[in-house]
Amino acid sequence: MILTTTNSIENFKIIDYLGIVTGVALAEEKLVMGFSMSKYLNSIRNSVDATKEKAFQQLQENAKKLNANAVVGIKVEIELMTSNYAMVSVTGTAVKVVS
């Protein structure tokens, strides 16, 4: 599956727009503030990376349900909830492309 933030894919032609797809994931563990700011920032980075990967997997699964082979115009939103959980939302347009 091709994933891109652009609205087109070089050397491919979009032949069908199948709908908007989304993947949303919430971190499984709460971030805890400690005495070390660098450890806290690293834990945020690791949490966001893992959560973003889950959101992209869900996005791809939802696109496959529409028989898409690409998602264009992807937007990623990352939010640190007040309860110190990272949440990632990924949205794009599922399309069928040919080369």
PDB file of N, CA and C in Angstrom:
ATOM      1  N   MET A   1       0.849  -1.178   0.000  1.00  0.00           N
ATOM      2  CA  MET A   1       0.000   0.000   0.000  1.00  0.00           C
ATOM      3  C   MET A   1       0.891   1.236   0.000  1.00  0.00           C
ATOM      4  N   ILE A   2       0.563   2.171  -0.884  1.00  0.00           N
ATOM      5  CA  ILE A   2       1.308   3.434  -0.957  1.00  0.00           C
ATOM      6  C   ILE A   2       0.631   4.437  -0.025  1.00  0.00           C
ATOM      7  N   LEU A   3       1.417   5.064   0.829  1.00  0.00           N
ATOM      8  CA  LEU A   3       0.924   6.083   1.747  1.00  0.00           C
ATOM      9  C   LEU A   3       1.693   7.368   1.485  1.00  0.00           C
ATOM     10  N   THR A   4       0.964   8.487   1.337  1.00  0.00           N
ATOM     11  CA  THR A   4       1.642   9.748   1.068  1.00  0.00           C
ATOM     12  C   THR A   4       0.847  10.939   1.604  1.00  0.00           C
ATOM     13  N   THR A   5       1.580  11.976   1.952  1.00  0.00           N
ATOM     14  CA  THR A   5       0.931  13.209   2.394  1.00  0.00           C
ATOM     15  C   THR A   5       0.540  14.087   1.210  1.00  0.00           C
ATOM     16  N   THR A   6       1.040  13.765   0.037  1.00  0.00           N
ATOM     17  CA  THR A   6       0.718  14.554  -1.159  1.00  0.00           C
ATOM     18  C   THR A   6      -0.628  14.108  -1.729  1.00  0.00           C
ATOM     19  N   ASN A   7      -1.168  14.902  -2.648  1.00  0.00           N
ATOM     20  CA  ASN A   7      -2.471  14.574  -3.239  1.00  0.00           C
ATOM     21  C   ASN A   7      -2.359  13.750  -4.513  1.00  0.00           C
ATOM     22  N   SER A   8      -1.132  13.465  -4.925  1.00  0.00           N
ATOM     23  CA  SER A   8      -0.911  12.627  -6.096  1.00  0.00           C
ATOM     24  C   SER A   8       0.344  11.787  -5.840  1.00  0.00           C
ATOM     25  N   ILE A   9       0.535  10.781  -6.699  1.00  0.00           N
ATOM     26  CA  ILE A   9       1.695   9.896  -6.573  1.00  0.00           C
ATOM     27  C   ILE A   9       2.407   9.897  -7.915  1.00  0.00           C
ATOM     28  N   GLU A  10       3.662  10.305  -7.906  1.00  0.00           N
ATOM     29  CA  GLU A  10       4.432  10.391  -9.139  1.00  0.00           C
ATOM     30  C   GLU A  10       4.460   9.037  -9.842  1.00  0.00           C
ATOM     31  N   ASN A  11       4.255   9.052 -11.155  1.00  0.00           N
ATOM     32  CA  ASN A  11       4.247   7.871 -12.022  1.00  0.00           C
ATOM     33  C   ASN A  11       3.052   6.953 -11.793  1.00  0.00           C
ATOM     34  N   PHE A  12       2.031   7.413 -11.066  1.00  0.00           N
ATOM     35  CA  PHE A  12       0.799   6.655 -10.862  1.00  0.00           C
ATOM     36  C   PHE A  12      -0.384   7.545 -11.217  1.00  0.00           C
ATOM     37  N   LYS A  13      -1.462   6.914 -11.669  1.00  0.00           N
ATOM     38  CA  LYS A  13      -2.686   7.653 -11.981  1.00  0.00           C
ATOM     39  C   LYS A  13      -3.790   7.170 -11.035  1.00  0.00           C
ATOM     40  N   ILE A  14      -4.450   8.119 -10.385  1.00  0.00           N
ATOM     41  CA  ILE A  14      -5.582   7.768  -9.523  1.00  0.00           C
ATOM     42  C   ILE A  14      -6.783   7.493 -10.422  1.00  0.00           C
ATOM     43  N   ILE A  15      -7.318   6.285 -10.329  1.00  0.00           N
ATOM     44  CA  ILE A  15      -8.463   5.939 -11.179  1.00  0.00           C
ATOM     45  C   ILE A  15      -9.780   5.919 -10.403  1.00  0.00           C
ATOM     46  N   ASP A  16      -9.708   5.915  -9.068  1.00  0.00           N
ATOM     47  CA  ASP A  16     -10.938   5.914  -8.278  1.00  0.00           C
ATOM     48  C   ASP A  16     -10.673   6.448  -6.877  1.00  0.00           C
ATOM     49  N   TYR A  17     -11.526   7.347  -6.442  1.00  0.00           N
ATOM     50  CA  TYR A  17     -11.487   7.851  -5.067  1.00  0.00           C
ATOM     51  C   TYR A  17     -12.505   7.054  -4.270  1.00  0.00           C
ATOM     52  N   LEU A  18     -12.044   6.360  -3.232  1.00  0.00           N
ATOM     53  CA  LEU A  18     -12.898   5.406  -2.534  1.00  0.00           C
ATOM     54  C   LEU A  18     -13.471   5.922  -1.215  1.00  0.00           C
ATOM     55  N   GLY A  19     -12.908   6.965  -0.672  1.00  0.00           N
ATOM     56  CA  GLY A  19     -13.454   7.538   0.556  1.00  0.00           C
ATOM     57  C   GLY A  19     -12.370   7.934   1.542  1.00  0.00           C
ATOM     58  N   ILE A  20     -12.793   8.647   2.561  1.00  0.00           N
ATOM     59  CA  ILE A  20     -11.876   9.086   3.613  1.00  0.00           C
ATOM     60  C   ILE A  20     -11.688   7.955   4.607  1.00  0.00           C
ATOM     61  N   VAL A  21     -10.444   7.716   4.979  1.00  0.00           N
ATOM     62  CA  VAL A  21     -10.129   6.678   5.969  1.00  0.00           C
ATOM     63  C   VAL A  21      -9.345   7.295   7.121  1.00  0.00           C
ATOM     64  N   THR A  22      -9.508   6.693   8.283  1.00  0.00           N
ATOM     65  CA  THR A  22      -8.872   7.211   9.491  1.00  0.00           C
ATOM     66  C   THR A  22      -8.297   6.064  10.304  1.00  0.00           C
ATOM     67  N   GLY A  23      -7.228   6.358  10.996  1.00  0.00           N
ATOM     68  CA  GLY A  23      -6.664   5.444  11.987  1.00  0.00           C
ATOM     69  C   GLY A  23      -6.406   6.249  13.247  1.00  0.00           C
ATOM     70  N   VAL A  24      -6.914   5.784  14.362  1.00  0.00           N
ATOM     71  CA  VAL A  24      -6.731   6.483  15.634  1.00  0.00           C
ATOM     72  C   VAL A  24      -6.178   5.491  16.642  1.00  0.00           C
ATOM     73  N   ALA A  25      -5.168   5.920  17.384  1.00  0.00           N
ATOM     74  CA  ALA A  25      -4.585   5.051  18.405  1.00  0.00           C
ATOM     75  C   ALA A  25      -4.266   5.868  19.645  1.00  0.00           C
ATOM     76  N   LEU A  26      -4.430   5.239  20.778  1.00  0.00           N
ATOM     77  CA  LEU A  26      -4.135   5.847  22.067  1.00  0.00           C
ATOM     78  C   LEU A  26      -3.024   5.035  22.716  1.00  0.00           C
ATOM     79  N   ALA A  27      -2.038   5.713  23.278  1.00  0.00           N
ATOM     80  CA  ALA A  27      -0.911   5.019  23.918  1.00  0.00           C
ATOM     81  C   ALA A  27      -1.433   4.084  24.995  1.00  0.00           C
ATOM     82  N   GLU A  28      -0.777   2.955  25.137  1.00  0.00           N
ATOM     83  CA  GLU A  28      -1.223   1.954  26.095  1.00  0.00           C
ATOM     84  C   GLU A  28      -0.761   2.237  27.514  1.00  0.00           C
ATOM     85  N   GLU A  29       0.281   3.039  27.651  1.00  0.00           N
ATOM     86  CA  GLU A  29       0.732   3.344  29.004  1.00  0.00           C
ATOM     87  C   GLU A  29       0.852   4.845  29.214  1.00  0.00           C
ATOM     88  N   LYS A  30       0.547   5.248  30.413  1.00  0.00           N
ATOM     89  CA  LYS A  30       0.568   6.654  30.793  1.00  0.00           C
ATOM     90  C   LYS A  30       2.009   7.129  30.943  1.00  0.00           C
ATOM     91  N   LEU A  31       2.270   8.347  30.484  1.00  0.00           N
ATOM     92  CA  LEU A  31       3.595   8.936  30.634  1.00  0.00           C
ATOM     93  C   LEU A  31       3.720   9.517  32.035  1.00  0.00           C
ATOM     94  N   VAL A  32       4.813   9.224  32.689  1.00  0.00           N
ATOM     95  CA  VAL A  32       5.016   9.691  34.056  1.00  0.00           C
ATOM     96  C   VAL A  32       6.166  10.679  34.079  1.00  0.00           C
ATOM     97  N   MET A  33       5.923  11.837  34.644  1.00  0.00           N
ATOM     98  CA  MET A  33       6.954  12.866  34.765  1.00  0.00           C
ATOM     99  C   MET A  33       7.870  12.513  35.929  1.00  0.00           C
ATOM    100  N   GLY A  34       9.167  12.518  35.680  1.00  0.00           N
ATOM    101  CA  GLY A  34      10.139  12.237  36.734  1.00  0.00           C
ATOM    102  C   GLY A  34      11.066  13.419  36.921  1.00  0.00           C
ATOM    103  N   PHE A  35      12.205  13.158  37.510  1.00  0.00           N
ATOM    104  CA  PHE A  35      13.165  14.225  37.753  1.00  0.00           C
ATOM    105  C   PHE A  35      13.999  14.552  36.521  1.00  0.00           C
ATOM    106  N   SER A  36      14.106  13.616  35.594  1.00  0.00           N
ATOM    107  CA  SER A  36      14.939  13.812  34.411  1.00  0.00           C
ATOM    108  C   SER A  36      14.084  14.231  33.218  1.00  0.00           C
ATOM    109  N   MET A  37      14.268  15.450  32.746  1.00  0.00           N
ATOM    110  CA  MET A  37      13.512  15.943  31.598  1.00  0.00           C
ATOM    111  C   MET A  37      13.873  15.159  30.337  1.00  0.00           C
ATOM    112  N   SER A  38      15.133  14.782  30.172  1.00  0.00           N
ATOM    113  CA  SER A  38      15.527  14.038  28.968  1.00  0.00           C
ATOM    114  C   SER A  38      14.867  12.656  28.935  1.00  0.00           C
ATOM    115  N   LYS A  39      14.748  11.994  30.072  1.00  0.00           N
ATOM    116  CA  LYS A  39      14.060  10.696  30.114  1.00  0.00           C
ATOM    117  C   LYS A  39      12.579  10.864  29.793  1.00  0.00           C
ATOM    118  N   TYR A  40      11.984  11.936  30.316  1.00  0.00           N
ATOM    119  CA  TYR A  40      10.570  12.205  30.050  1.00  0.00           C
ATOM    120  C   TYR A  40      10.350  12.473  28.561  1.00  0.00           C
ATOM    121  N   LEU A  41      11.213  13.289  27.945  1.00  0.00           N
ATOM    122  CA  LEU A  41      11.085  13.588  26.519  1.00  0.00           C
ATOM    123  C   LEU A  41      11.300  12.339  25.669  1.00  0.00           C
ATOM    124  N   ASN A  42      12.253  11.492  26.070  1.00  0.00           N
ATOM    125  CA  ASN A  42      12.463  10.230  25.353  1.00  0.00           C
ATOM    126  C   ASN A  42      11.253   9.323  25.466  1.00  0.00           C
ATOM    127  N   SER A  43      10.622   9.293  26.637  1.00  0.00           N
ATOM    128  CA  SER A  43       9.439   8.440  26.800  1.00  0.00           C
ATOM    129  C   SER A  43       8.284   8.975  25.961  1.00  0.00           C
ATOM    130  N   ILE A  44       8.166  10.306  25.842  1.00  0.00           N
ATOM    131  CA  ILE A  44       7.138  10.880  24.970  1.00  0.00           C
ATOM    132  C   ILE A  44       7.402  10.477  23.523  1.00  0.00           C
ATOM    133  N   ARG A  45       8.650  10.627  23.089  1.00  0.00           N
ATOM    134  CA  ARG A  45       9.022  10.288  21.714  1.00  0.00           C
ATOM    135  C   ARG A  45       8.720   8.818  21.416  1.00  0.00           C
ATOM    136  N   ASN A  46       9.124   7.935  22.318  1.00  0.00           N
ATOM    137  CA  ASN A  46       8.884   6.502  22.107  1.00  0.00           C
ATOM    138  C   ASN A  46       7.395   6.177  22.097  1.00  0.00           C
ATOM    139  N   SER A  47       6.647   6.801  22.990  1.00  0.00           N
ATOM    140  CA  SER A  47       5.208   6.569  23.054  1.00  0.00           C
ATOM    141  C   SER A  47       4.518   7.046  21.786  1.00  0.00           C
ATOM    142  N   VAL A  48       4.873   8.233  21.321  1.00  0.00           N
ATOM    143  CA  VAL A  48       4.268   8.773  20.107  1.00  0.00           C
ATOM    144  C   VAL A  48       4.633   7.911  18.898  1.00  0.00           C
ATOM    145  N   ASP A  49       5.875   7.484  18.794  1.00  0.00           N
ATOM    146  CA  ASP A  49       6.292   6.635  17.667  1.00  0.00           C
ATOM    147  C   ASP A  49       5.496   5.334  17.621  1.00  0.00           C
ATOM    148  N   ALA A  50       5.362   4.669  18.755  1.00  0.00           N
ATOM    149  CA  ALA A  50       4.626   3.398  18.814  1.00  0.00           C
ATOM    150  C   ALA A  50       3.142   3.615  18.519  1.00  0.00           C
ATOM    151  N   THR A  51       2.592   4.680  19.054  1.00  0.00           N
ATOM    152  CA  THR A  51       1.170   4.975  18.855  1.00  0.00           C
ATOM    153  C   THR A  51       0.905   5.362  17.406  1.00  0.00           C
ATOM    154  N   LYS A  52       1.806   6.125  16.806  1.00  0.00           N
ATOM    155  CA  LYS A  52       1.668   6.515  15.398  1.00  0.00           C
ATOM    156  C   LYS A  52       1.686   5.288  14.492  1.00  0.00           C
ATOM    157  N   GLU A  53       2.552   4.339  14.791  1.00  0.00           N
ATOM    158  CA  GLU A  53       2.616   3.109  13.996  1.00  0.00           C
ATOM    159  C   GLU A  53       1.285   2.358  14.049  1.00  0.00           C
ATOM    160  N   LYS A  54       0.679   2.272  15.234  1.00  0.00           N
ATOM    161  CA  LYS A  54      -0.625   1.604  15.370  1.00  0.00           C
ATOM    162  C   LYS A  54      -1.702   2.345  14.577  1.00  0.00           C
ATOM    163  N   ALA A  55      -1.668   3.667  14.615  1.00  0.00           N
ATOM    164  CA  ALA A  55      -2.659   4.459  13.875  1.00  0.00           C
ATOM    165  C   ALA A  55      -2.510   4.235  12.368  1.00  0.00           C
ATOM    166  N   PHE A  56      -1.267   4.182  11.873  1.00  0.00           N
ATOM    167  CA  PHE A  56      -1.041   3.928  10.446  1.00  0.00           C
ATOM    168  C   PHE A  56      -1.482   2.523  10.053  1.00  0.00           C
ATOM    169  N   GLN A  57      -1.277   1.538  10.925  1.00  0.00           N
ATOM    170  CA  GLN A  57      -1.749   0.177  10.636  1.00  0.00           C
ATOM    171  C   GLN A  57      -3.266   0.154  10.513  1.00  0.00           C
ATOM    172  N   GLN A  58      -3.942   0.857  11.416  1.00  0.00           N
ATOM    173  CA  GLN A  58      -5.404   0.919  11.360  1.00  0.00           C
ATOM    174  C   GLN A  58      -5.873   1.647  10.100  1.00  0.00           C
ATOM    175  N   LEU A  59      -5.179   2.713   9.718  1.00  0.00           N
ATOM    176  CA  LEU A  59      -5.496   3.440   8.489  1.00  0.00           C
ATOM    177  C   LEU A  59      -5.419   2.498   7.288  1.00  0.00           C
ATOM    178  N   GLN A  60      -4.347   1.730   7.207  1.00  0.00           N
ATOM    179  CA  GLN A  60      -4.172   0.801   6.089  1.00  0.00           C
ATOM    180  C   GLN A  60      -5.244  -0.284   6.082  1.00  0.00           C
ATOM    181  N   GLU A  61      -5.595  -0.805   7.242  1.00  0.00           N
ATOM    182  CA  GLU A  61      -6.655  -1.818   7.329  1.00  0.00           C
ATOM    183  C   GLU A  61      -7.982  -1.255   6.829  1.00  0.00           C
ATOM    184  N   ASN A  62      -8.293  -0.025   7.223  1.00  0.00           N
ATOM    185  CA  ASN A  62      -9.534   0.608   6.777  1.00  0.00           C
ATOM    186  C   ASN A  62      -9.515   0.874   5.278  1.00  0.00           C
ATOM    187  N   ALA A  63      -8.367   1.231   4.732  1.00  0.00           N
ATOM    188  CA  ALA A  63      -8.241   1.453   3.288  1.00  0.00           C
ATOM    189  C   ALA A  63      -8.405   0.135   2.524  1.00  0.00           C
ATOM    190  N   LYS A  64      -7.842  -0.946   3.051  1.00  0.00           N
ATOM    191  CA  LYS A  64      -7.967  -2.255   2.394  1.00  0.00           C
ATOM    192  C   LYS A  64      -9.417  -2.710   2.342  1.00  0.00           C
ATOM    193  N   LYS A  65     -10.198  -2.353   3.371  1.00  0.00           N
ATOM    194  CA  LYS A  65     -11.627  -2.708   3.381  1.00  0.00           C
ATOM    195  C   LYS A  65     -12.371  -2.053   2.216  1.00  0.00           C
ATOM    196  N   LEU A  66     -11.832  -0.941   1.718  1.00  0.00           N
ATOM    197  CA  LEU A  66     -12.429  -0.250   0.569  1.00  0.00           C
ATOM    198  C   LEU A  66     -11.781  -0.677  -0.747  1.00  0.00           C
ATOM    199  N   ASN A  67     -10.907  -1.680  -0.684  1.00  0.00           N
ATOM    200  CA  ASN A  67     -10.158  -2.180  -1.847  1.00  0.00           C
ATOM    201  C   ASN A  67      -9.222  -1.134  -2.427  1.00  0.00           C
ATOM    202  N   ALA A  68      -8.675  -0.293  -1.578  1.00  0.00           N
ATOM    203  CA  ALA A  68      -7.712   0.722  -2.011  1.00  0.00           C
ATOM    204  C   ALA A  68      -6.315   0.113  -2.069  1.00  0.00           C
ATOM    205  N   ASN A  69      -5.476   0.677  -2.921  1.00  0.00           N
ATOM    206  CA  ASN A  69      -4.071   0.274  -2.930  1.00  0.00           C
ATOM    207  C   ASN A  69      -3.155   1.453  -2.610  1.00  0.00           C
ATOM    208  N   ALA A  70      -3.774   2.594  -2.202  1.00  0.00           N
ATOM    209  CA  ALA A  70      -3.003   3.763  -1.794  1.00  0.00           C
ATOM    210  C   ALA A  70      -3.881   4.686  -0.946  1.00  0.00           C
ATOM    211  N   VAL A  71      -3.216   5.515  -0.150  1.00  0.00           N
ATOM    212  CA  VAL A  71      -3.902   6.566   0.602  1.00  0.00           C
ATOM    213  C   VAL A  71      -3.125   7.855   0.363  1.00  0.00           C
ATOM    214  N   VAL A  72      -3.830   8.875  -0.121  1.00  0.00           N
ATOM    215  CA  VAL A  72      -3.193  10.159  -0.425  1.00  0.00           C
ATOM    216  C   VAL A  72      -3.702  11.240   0.527  1.00  0.00           C
ATOM    217  N   GLY A  73      -2.976  12.354   0.574  1.00  0.00           N
ATOM    218  CA  GLY A  73      -3.400  13.494   1.372  1.00  0.00           C
ATOM    219  C   GLY A  73      -3.433  13.217   2.866  1.00  0.00           C
ATOM    220  N   ILE A  74      -2.504  12.400   3.336  1.00  0.00           N
ATOM    221  CA  ILE A  74      -2.514  11.997   4.749  1.00  0.00           C
ATOM    222  C   ILE A  74      -2.152  13.173   5.650  1.00  0.00           C
ATOM    223  N   LYS A  75      -2.941  13.326   6.698  1.00  0.00           N
ATOM    224  CA  LYS A  75      -2.682  14.306   7.750  1.00  0.00           C
ATOM    225  C   LYS A  75      -2.516  13.548   9.056  1.00  0.00           C
ATOM    226  N   VAL A  76      -1.515  13.942   9.842  1.00  0.00           N
ATOM    227  CA  VAL A  76      -1.238  13.295  11.127  1.00  0.00           C
ATOM    228  C   VAL A  76      -1.426  14.315  12.237  1.00  0.00           C
ATOM    229  N   GLU A  77      -2.222  13.956  13.235  1.00  0.00           N
ATOM    230  CA  GLU A  77      -2.410  14.814  14.403  1.00  0.00           C
ATOM    231  C   GLU A  77      -1.959  14.051  15.638  1.00  0.00           C
ATOM    232  N   ILE A  78      -1.118  14.699  16.431  1.00  0.00           N
ATOM    233  CA  ILE A  78      -0.602  14.088  17.656  1.00  0.00           C
ATOM    234  C   ILE A  78      -1.016  14.962  18.822  1.00  0.00           C
ATOM    235  N   GLU A  79      -1.601  14.334  19.824  1.00  0.00           N
ATOM    236  CA  GLU A  79      -2.069  15.087  20.979  1.00  0.00           C
ATOM    237  C   GLU A  79      -1.641  14.382  22.262  1.00  0.00           C
ATOM    238  N   LEU A  80      -1.149  15.149  23.193  1.00  0.00           N
ATOM    239  CA  LEU A  80      -0.851  14.620  24.517  1.00  0.00           C
ATOM    240  C   LEU A  80      -2.040  14.981  25.394  1.00  0.00           C
ATOM    241  N   MET A  81      -2.806  13.980  25.765  1.00  0.00           N
ATOM    242  CA  MET A  81      -4.032  14.200  26.532  1.00  0.00           C
ATOM    243  C   MET A  81      -3.682  14.713  27.930  1.00  0.00           C
ATOM    244  N   THR A  82      -4.640  15.328  28.573  1.00  0.00           N
ATOM    245  CA  THR A  82      -4.404  15.864  29.912  1.00  0.00           C
ATOM    246  C   THR A  82      -4.065  14.762  30.908  1.00  0.00           C
ATOM    247  N   SER A  83      -4.472  13.550  30.608  1.00  0.00           N
ATOM    248  CA  SER A  83      -4.163  12.420  31.488  1.00  0.00           C
ATOM    249  C   SER A  83      -2.795  11.812  31.171  1.00  0.00           C
ATOM    250  N   ASN A  84      -1.986  12.500  30.343  1.00  0.00           N
ATOM    251  CA  ASN A  84      -0.633  12.083  29.943  1.00  0.00           C
ATOM    252  C   ASN A  84      -0.603  10.811  29.097  1.00  0.00           C
ATOM    253  N   TYR A  85      -1.597  10.640  28.249  1.00  0.00           N
ATOM    254  CA  TYR A  85      -1.586   9.580  27.252  1.00  0.00           C
ATOM    255  C   TYR A  85      -1.405  10.236  25.893  1.00  0.00           C
ATOM    256  N   ALA A  86      -0.570   9.642  25.053  1.00  0.00           N
ATOM    257  CA  ALA A  86      -0.400  10.157  23.691  1.00  0.00           C
ATOM    258  C   ALA A  86      -1.501   9.587  22.804  1.00  0.00           C
ATOM    259  N   MET A  87      -2.103  10.448  21.968  1.00  0.00           N
ATOM    260  CA  MET A  87      -3.111  10.009  21.015  1.00  0.00           C
ATOM    261  C   MET A  87      -2.685  10.476  19.632  1.00  0.00           C
ATOM    262  N   VAL A  88      -2.809   9.580  18.646  1.00  0.00           N
ATOM    263  CA  VAL A  88      -2.448   9.918  17.273  1.00  0.00           C
ATOM    264  C   VAL A  88      -3.636   9.609  16.375  1.00  0.00           C
ATOM    265  N   SER A  89      -3.976  10.566  15.520  1.00  0.00           N
ATOM    266  CA  SER A  89      -5.037  10.403  14.539  1.00  0.00           C
ATOM    267  C   SER A  89      -4.436  10.622  13.154  1.00  0.00           C
ATOM    268  N   VAL A  90      -4.698   9.684  12.243  1.00  0.00           N
ATOM    269  CA  VAL A  90      -4.169   9.750  10.883  1.00  0.00           C
ATOM    270  C   VAL A  90      -5.361   9.665   9.932  1.00  0.00           C
ATOM    271  N   THR A  91      -5.481  10.637   9.016  1.00  0.00           N
ATOM    272  CA  THR A  91      -6.611  10.673   8.094  1.00  0.00           C
ATOM    273  C   THR A  91      -6.113  10.914   6.669  1.00  0.00           C
ATOM    274  N   GLY A  92      -6.731  10.251   5.708  1.00  0.00           N
ATOM    275  CA  GLY A  92      -6.372  10.449   4.306  1.00  0.00           C
ATOM    276  C   GLY A  92      -7.487   9.966   3.400  1.00  0.00           C
ATOM    277  N   THR A  93      -7.254  10.035   2.099  1.00  0.00           N
ATOM    278  CA  THR A  93      -8.226   9.591   1.111  1.00  0.00           C
ATOM    279  C   THR A  93      -7.760   8.282   0.498  1.00  0.00           C
ATOM    280  N   ALA A  94      -8.587   7.256   0.624  1.00  0.00           N
ATOM    281  CA  ALA A  94      -8.297   5.945   0.040  1.00  0.00           C
ATOM    282  C   ALA A  94      -8.558   6.016  -1.462  1.00  0.00           C
ATOM    283  N   VAL A  95      -7.601   5.553  -2.236  1.00  0.00           N
ATOM    284  CA  VAL A  95      -7.719   5.615  -3.693  1.00  0.00           C
ATOM    285  C   VAL A  95      -7.263   4.305  -4.322  1.00  0.00           C
ATOM    286  N   LYS A  96      -7.653   4.134  -5.584  1.00  0.00           N
ATOM    287  CA  LYS A  96      -7.153   3.037  -6.415  1.00  0.00           C
ATOM    288  C   LYS A  96      -6.259   3.690  -7.452  1.00  0.00           C
ATOM    289  N   VAL A  97      -4.989   3.211  -7.537  1.00  0.00           N
ATOM    290  CA  VAL A  97      -4.047   3.777  -8.494  1.00  0.00           C
ATOM    291  C   VAL A  97      -3.527   2.700  -9.438  1.00  0.00           C
ATOM    292  N   VAL A  98      -3.081   3.143 -10.616  1.00  0.00           N
ATOM    293  CA  VAL A  98      -2.396   2.265 -11.575  1.00  0.00           C
ATOM    294  C   VAL A  98      -1.143   2.979 -12.047  1.00  0.00           C
ATOM    295  N   SER A  99      -0.157   2.200 -12.454  1.00  0.00           N
ATOM    296  CA  SER A  99       1.091   2.823 -12.932  1.00  0.00           C
ATOM    297  C   SER A  99       1.088   2.962 -14.436  1.00  0.00           C
TER     298      SER A  99
END
